[in-house]
Coordinates of C-alpha atoms in Angstrom, one line a residue:
M5 CA 74.4 -13.5 -3.4
V6 CA 73.3 -16.5 -5.2
N7 CA 75.6 -17.7 -8.3
S8 CA 73.2 -18.0 -11.0
N9 CA 76.1 -20.4 -12.9
H10 CA 76.4 -22.8 -9.8
P11 CA 75.5 -26.2 -11.3
S12 CA 72.5 -26.6 -8.4
N13 CA 70.9 -23.6 -10.1
Q14 CA 70.3 -24.8 -13.5
P15 CA 67.3 -26.5 -14.6
S16 CA 67.2 -30.3 -15.2
L17 CA 66.6 -31.5 -18.9
L18 CA 62.9 -32.9 -17.6
Q19 CA 62.1 -29.8 -15.9
T20 CA 63.1 -27.8 -19.6
L21 CA 61.2 -30.2 -21.5
L22 CA 58.3 -30.1 -19.0
Y23 CA 58.3 -26.1 -19.3
T24 CA 58.3 -26.1 -23.2
L25 CA 55.3 -28.6 -23.4
L26 CA 53.5 -26.3 -21.1
I27 CA 54.3 -23.0 -22.8
A28 CA 53.5 -24.8 -26.2
L29 CA 49.8 -25.7 -24.5
F30 CA 49.2 -22.4 -23.1
G31 CA 50.0 -20.7 -26.3
A32 CA 48.1 -23.0 -28.6
L33 CA 44.7 -22.4 -26.1
G34 CA 45.6 -18.9 -26.5
Y35 CA 45.6 -19.3 -30.2
V36 CA 42.3 -20.9 -30.3
S37 CA 40.7 -18.4 -28.1
F38 CA 41.8 -15.4 -29.9
I39 CA 42.0 -16.6 -33.5
Q40 CA 39.7 -14.8 -35.7
L41 CA 37.1 -16.9 -37.5
G42 CA 36.5 -16.7 -41.1
P43 CA 32.8 -15.8 -42.2
N44 CA 31.8 -19.4 -42.9
E45 CA 33.4 -20.7 -39.8
V46 CA 31.6 -21.6 -36.5
A47 CA 33.0 -21.8 -33.3
I48 CA 33.1 -25.3 -31.4
D49 CA 30.8 -24.9 -28.1
S50 CA 32.4 -27.5 -25.8
T51 CA 29.1 -27.7 -24.0
Q52 CA 27.1 -28.6 -26.8
V53 CA 25.6 -32.3 -26.4
Y54 CA 26.0 -34.3 -29.3
V55 CA 22.6 -35.3 -30.9
E56 CA 22.3 -38.8 -32.4
P57 CA 20.9 -38.7 -35.9
D58 CA 17.4 -40.1 -36.4
S59 CA 17.7 -43.2 -38.0
N60 CA 14.6 -43.2 -40.2
F61 CA 16.8 -40.8 -42.2
T62 CA 19.9 -42.2 -42.6
H63 CA 21.0 -45.0 -45.0
L64 CA 18.0 -44.8 -47.1
W65 CA 17.5 -46.9 -50.2
T66 CA 18.2 -45.2 -53.4
A67 CA 17.1 -45.8 -56.9
P68 CA 19.7 -47.9 -59.0
S69 CA 22.3 -45.5 -61.2
D70 CA 21.6 -45.0 -64.9
W71 CA 24.7 -46.5 -66.0
R72 CA 23.6 -49.9 -64.9
M73 CA 21.4 -50.1 -67.7
M74 CA 24.3 -50.9 -70.1
Y75 CA 23.5 -54.4 -68.9
L76 CA 19.8 -54.4 -70.1
T77 CA 19.3 -55.2 -73.7
D78 CA 18.3 -52.5 -76.2
S79 CA 14.5 -53.1 -75.8
Q80 CA 14.8 -53.8 -72.0
K81 CA 16.4 -50.5 -72.0
E82 CA 13.9 -48.4 -74.2
L83 CA 11.0 -50.1 -72.3
V84 CA 12.3 -48.8 -68.8
E85 CA 13.1 -45.5 -70.2
Y86 CA 9.8 -45.0 -71.6
G87 CA 8.2 -46.2 -68.5
R88 CA 10.5 -43.6 -66.5
E89 CA 8.8 -40.7 -69.0
L90 CA 5.5 -41.9 -68.6
I91 CA 5.8 -41.4 -64.7
A92 CA 7.2 -38.3 -64.9
H93 CA 5.2 -36.7 -67.8
T94 CA 2.0 -38.8 -67.7
S95 CA -0.3 -36.5 -69.1
E96 CA 2.0 -35.6 -72.1
Y97 CA 0.7 -39.1 -73.1
L98 CA -2.4 -39.9 -71.2
G99 CA -3.8 -36.8 -70.1
P100 CA -7.0 -34.9 -71.5
K101 CA -4.8 -33.6 -74.5
G102 CA -2.2 -37.0 -74.2
T103 CA -0.6 -38.1 -77.8
V104 CA -1.2 -41.4 -76.9
K105 CA -4.8 -41.7 -75.0
A106 CA -6.9 -39.3 -73.0
I107 CA -7.5 -41.6 -69.9
S108 CA -6.6 -39.3 -67.0
N109 CA -7.0 -36.1 -65.1
G110 CA -4.0 -33.9 -66.2
M111 CA -1.8 -34.9 -63.1
N112 CA 1.4 -36.7 -63.7
C113 CA 2.2 -40.0 -61.7
Q114 CA 5.6 -37.9 -60.1
N115 CA 2.7 -35.5 -58.9
C116 CA 2.4 -37.9 -56.1
H117 CA 5.5 -40.1 -56.9
L118 CA 8.1 -37.5 -56.6
N119 CA 11.2 -37.7 -58.8
A120 CA 9.5 -40.4 -61.1
G121 CA 9.1 -42.4 -57.9
T122 CA 12.8 -42.4 -56.9
Q123 CA 12.3 -39.7 -53.9
P124 CA 13.4 -41.4 -50.4
W125 CA 9.8 -41.1 -48.4
G126 CA 8.2 -39.4 -51.2
N127 CA 5.9 -41.9 -52.4
N128 CA 8.4 -44.1 -54.4
Y129 CA 8.2 -47.3 -55.6
F130 CA 11.1 -49.1 -54.5
A131 CA 9.3 -52.0 -52.4
V132 CA 6.8 -52.2 -55.2
Q133 CA 8.3 -55.1 -57.1
S134 CA 9.6 -57.1 -53.9
T135 CA 6.2 -57.0 -52.0
Y136 CA 3.5 -57.7 -54.9
P137 CA 1.7 -59.8 -55.7
K138 CA 0.1 -59.6 -52.2
F139 CA -3.1 -59.2 -50.6
R140 CA -4.5 -56.2 -49.9
A141 CA -7.4 -55.5 -47.6
R142 CA -8.9 -52.6 -49.5
S143 CA -9.9 -55.0 -52.5
G144 CA -10.0 -58.2 -50.3
T145 CA -7.7 -60.1 -52.9
I146 CA -4.5 -60.5 -54.0
E147 CA -3.1 -57.5 -56.1
D148 CA -0.3 -57.9 -58.5
Q149 CA 1.7 -55.0 -60.1
V150 CA -1.1 -54.3 -62.8
K151 CA -3.5 -53.8 -60.1
R152 CA -1.4 -51.3 -58.6
V153 CA -0.9 -49.2 -61.2
N154 CA -4.6 -49.0 -62.6
D155 CA -5.5 -48.5 -59.0
C156 CA -3.5 -45.2 -59.5
F157 CA -5.2 -44.2 -63.0
E158 CA -8.6 -44.7 -61.3
R159 CA -7.7 -43.0 -58.1
S160 CA -5.3 -40.6 -58.1
L161 CA -5.5 -39.5 -61.8
N162 CA -9.3 -40.3 -61.7
G163 CA -9.3 -41.9 -64.9
Q164 CA -9.5 -45.1 -66.6
S165 CA -7.2 -48.3 -66.6
L166 CA -4.8 -49.0 -68.7
A167 CA -5.0 -52.4 -70.9
V168 CA -2.2 -55.0 -69.7
E169 CA -1.1 -55.5 -72.9
S170 CA -0.3 -52.0 -73.9
K171 CA 3.0 -50.7 -74.3
E172 CA 2.4 -48.0 -71.7
M173 CA 1.5 -50.7 -69.3
Q174 CA 4.3 -52.7 -70.3
A175 CA 6.8 -49.9 -69.9
I176 CA 5.8 -48.8 -66.4
L177 CA 5.8 -52.4 -65.1
A178 CA 9.4 -52.4 -66.5
Y179 CA 10.6 -49.0 -64.9
I180 CA 8.9 -50.4 -61.4
K181 CA 10.8 -53.6 -62.0
W182 CA 13.8 -51.5 -62.6
L183 CA 13.5 -49.4 -59.6
G184 CA 13.0 -52.8 -57.6
T185 CA 16.8 -54.2 -58.7
D186 CA 18.8 -55.7 -55.7
V187 CA 15.5 -55.7 -53.4
E188 CA 15.1 -59.0 -52.0
K189 CA 11.7 -60.6 -52.3
G190 CA 9.4 -59.8 -49.6
V191 CA 12.0 -56.5 -48.2
V192 CA 10.7 -53.2 -47.9
P193 CA 14.0 -51.0 -48.1
K194 CA 14.2 -48.1 -45.5
G195 CA 13.0 -45.1 -47.0
S196 CA 10.3 -46.7 -49.1
G197 CA 6.6 -45.1 -49.4
I198 CA 5.5 -42.5 -46.6
F199 CA 6.7 -41.8 -43.8
K200 CA 4.4 -42.4 -41.1
L201 CA 3.7 -39.6 -38.7
K202 CA 3.2 -39.8 -34.8
G203 CA -0.3 -39.0 -34.2
L204 CA -1.7 -35.8 -32.5
K205 CA -3.3 -36.0 -29.0
R206 CA -6.3 -33.8 -30.4
A207 CA -8.1 -33.9 -33.4
I208 CA -6.7 -32.1 -36.8
D209 CA -8.0 -29.0 -37.8
P210 CA -8.8 -27.7 -41.3
A211 CA -8.8 -24.1 -39.8
K212 CA -5.5 -24.2 -38.7
G213 CA -4.7 -26.2 -41.9
A214 CA -6.1 -23.2 -44.0
E215 CA -3.7 -20.8 -42.2
V216 CA -0.7 -23.2 -43.0
Y217 CA -1.8 -23.5 -47.1
A218 CA -2.3 -19.7 -47.5
A219 CA 1.5 -19.2 -45.9
K220 CA 3.4 -22.0 -47.5
C221 CA 1.2 -23.8 -50.1
Q222 CA -1.0 -21.3 -52.4
S223 CA 1.8 -19.5 -54.0
C224 CA 2.3 -22.6 -56.0
H225 CA -1.2 -24.7 -56.0
Q226 CA -3.0 -21.3 -56.0
A227 CA -5.6 -20.0 -53.4
D228 CA -8.5 -22.2 -55.2
G229 CA -6.3 -25.0 -55.0
G230 CA -6.6 -25.9 -58.8
G231 CA -2.9 -26.0 -59.5
L232 CA -0.9 -24.0 -62.1
L233 CA -1.4 -25.3 -65.6
A234 CA 1.7 -25.4 -67.8
E235 CA 1.9 -23.3 -71.0
N236 CA 1.2 -26.2 -73.1
G237 CA -1.9 -26.8 -71.6
K238 CA -1.4 -30.3 -71.0
S239 CA 0.0 -30.7 -67.9
Y240 CA 0.3 -28.8 -64.7
T241 CA 3.4 -27.1 -63.3
Y242 CA 2.2 -27.4 -59.9
P243 CA -0.5 -29.9 -59.6
P244 CA -4.3 -29.1 -58.2
L245 CA -5.0 -30.1 -54.9
W246 CA -8.6 -30.4 -55.0
G247 CA -11.3 -29.4 -57.6
P248 CA -12.1 -31.3 -60.7
H249 CA -8.6 -32.2 -61.9
S250 CA -7.4 -33.5 -58.9
Y251 CA -7.4 -36.9 -57.2
N252 CA -10.6 -38.4 -56.1
H253 CA -11.5 -39.7 -52.5
G254 CA -10.6 -43.1 -53.2
A255 CA -6.9 -42.1 -53.6
G256 CA -4.2 -43.3 -51.2
L257 CA -3.5 -39.4 -50.3
Y258 CA -6.8 -38.9 -49.4
R259 CA -6.1 -40.5 -45.8
M260 CA -4.6 -38.1 -43.8
S261 CA -1.9 -40.2 -42.2
N262 CA -0.8 -40.6 -45.9
F263 CA -1.0 -36.9 -46.9
A264 CA 0.4 -35.8 -43.4
G265 CA 3.5 -37.7 -44.0
Y266 CA 3.8 -36.8 -47.4
V267 CA 3.8 -33.1 -47.1
K268 CA 6.1 -33.1 -43.9
Y269 CA 9.0 -34.4 -45.8
N270 CA 8.2 -33.2 -49.2
M271 CA 6.6 -29.9 -49.0
P272 CA 6.6 -27.1 -49.5
L273 CA 9.0 -27.1 -52.5
G274 CA 12.7 -27.2 -51.6
A275 CA 11.6 -29.4 -48.7
N276 CA 12.7 -33.1 -48.2
Y277 CA 13.4 -35.7 -45.6
D278 CA 16.6 -34.0 -44.5
K279 CA 15.3 -30.3 -44.5
P280 CA 11.6 -30.5 -43.7
Q281 CA 9.9 -27.2 -43.3
L282 CA 6.7 -28.1 -41.9
S283 CA 6.1 -29.1 -38.1
D284 CA 4.3 -32.3 -37.4
E285 CA 0.9 -30.2 -36.4
E286 CA 1.3 -28.2 -39.5
A287 CA 1.4 -31.3 -41.7
W288 CA -1.5 -33.0 -40.1
D289 CA -3.9 -29.5 -40.0
L290 CA -2.9 -29.3 -43.7
A291 CA -4.0 -32.6 -44.5
A292 CA -7.4 -32.0 -43.0
Y293 CA -7.7 -28.5 -44.9
V294 CA -6.8 -30.0 -48.3
N295 CA -8.9 -33.1 -47.6
S296 CA -11.8 -31.4 -46.4
M297 CA -12.3 -29.5 -49.8
P298 CA -14.4 -30.6 -52.9
R299 CA -12.9 -33.1 -55.1
P300 CA -14.1 -35.8 -57.8
A301 CA -15.7 -38.8 -55.8
K302 CA -15.3 -42.7 -56.7
D303 CA -17.7 -45.6 -56.3
L304 CA -16.1 -47.3 -52.8
S305 CA -18.8 -49.8 -52.7
K306 CA -16.4 -52.9 -53.4
D307 CA -13.6 -51.2 -50.9
W308 CA -12.7 -53.2 -47.5
P309 CA -15.1 -56.3 -48.0
D310 CA -14.1 -57.0 -44.5
I311 CA -15.2 -53.5 -42.9
A312 CA -12.8 -54.8 -39.9
G313 CA -10.1 -54.3 -41.9
K314 CA -10.5 -50.6 -42.7
P315 CA -7.8 -48.1 -41.7
F316 CA -8.3 -46.1 -38.4
D317 CA -8.6 -42.8 -40.7
H318 CA -10.8 -44.6 -43.6
P319 CA -13.8 -41.7 -43.5
F320 CA -16.2 -44.0 -44.9
G321 CA -18.7 -46.2 -42.9
P322 CA -19.9 -48.4 -42.1
F323 CA -17.2 -49.4 -39.2
A324 CA -16.7 -52.3 -37.1
D325 CA -15.7 -49.8 -34.0
P326 CA -18.1 -47.4 -32.3
F327 CA -16.8 -44.4 -33.7
T328 CA -18.1 -41.6 -36.4
E329 CA -16.9 -41.0 -39.8
E330 CA -16.1 -37.5 -38.5
Q331 CA -13.7 -38.8 -35.6
H332 CA -12.1 -41.4 -38.4
K333 CA -11.7 -38.4 -40.8
Y334 CA -10.3 -35.6 -38.3
G335 CA -9.3 -37.8 -34.8
P336 CA -8.3 -37.9 -32.6
Y337 CA -7.0 -41.3 -33.6
K338 CA -5.7 -43.1 -30.8
P339 CA -9.0 -44.0 -29.3
I340 CA -9.6 -45.8 -32.4
K341 CA -6.3 -47.4 -32.8
E342 CA -6.4 -48.7 -29.5
W343 CA -9.9 -50.3 -29.9
I344 CA -8.6 -51.8 -33.5
A345 CA -5.7 -53.3 -31.5
K346 CA -7.5 -54.4 -28.6
H347 CA -10.2 -56.3 -30.9
K348 CA -7.8 -57.7 -32.8
K349 CA -6.0 -59.3 -30.2
S350 CA -9.4 -60.6 -28.8
K351 CA -9.9 -62.6 -31.9
K352 CA -6.6 -64.7 -31.7

């Protein structure tokens, strides 16, 4: 019979410690395996592969905080705040029933430049002050901020230009300058303007876009694309996307690439760059549908004096390349881009 009290049969201190650690380890594993998760908790899947976040949507530039206006003079602050008000509620002041002037179509600047021009990848103004004046191929001239603002009034708002010396123009310029606070000259901060989507291999399809519009857009912008007029009759709760009160075909959003990138990361209501609701194909096809519908025309005869500078999706000839207006409008765009790239290189 074995004497259990004999010293040789007693576990050593090291063995005791090892046994204790093993028991604790298995106990912990068992606890993790059988612990009941709360209603908002998710079990960790050890087989799940970590996906690196898209750097295009991280560390984006943001507008300066309002508290920083304390460093402005009273008159500067007043002008900046009026400028923001004009961008957010343009039609209240400058629309068909505006209190200052009637020079635009009833849309607000922020219908295209979201959150008064501060939404990342929402056609914001972050890079305007830092990059203007600059040469623009569309006009073939050096353009300043005044030209940039009046282009919006004449194209996106299908209206008339603002006088440079007017309080409204000076306020808008002050607000744009304010949004460019801390942006170095010549720098385009990440998240500025509109995100450029990768093109499709096929032509974009207005018929498919009509299906997307019916499912995800017309509840706000209405089946006829005419938008929803606010109760005061001065502006739109949801702006018109086509028809007599929408942007004309000289506007930036009439280019398919701009419209597709804009709606992909901002529409329908509630979507943003962090939580998009449309696929790339849906965004492109939606652009094809909306921009195939009737809208106001604009004399574009002075645009693109050097026709070789026309972008791939500018749909009005003549062109330096051999492609049709139809292909410039709906694609496929890759052959056009390749032709443009090849012939630009050959000029060097």
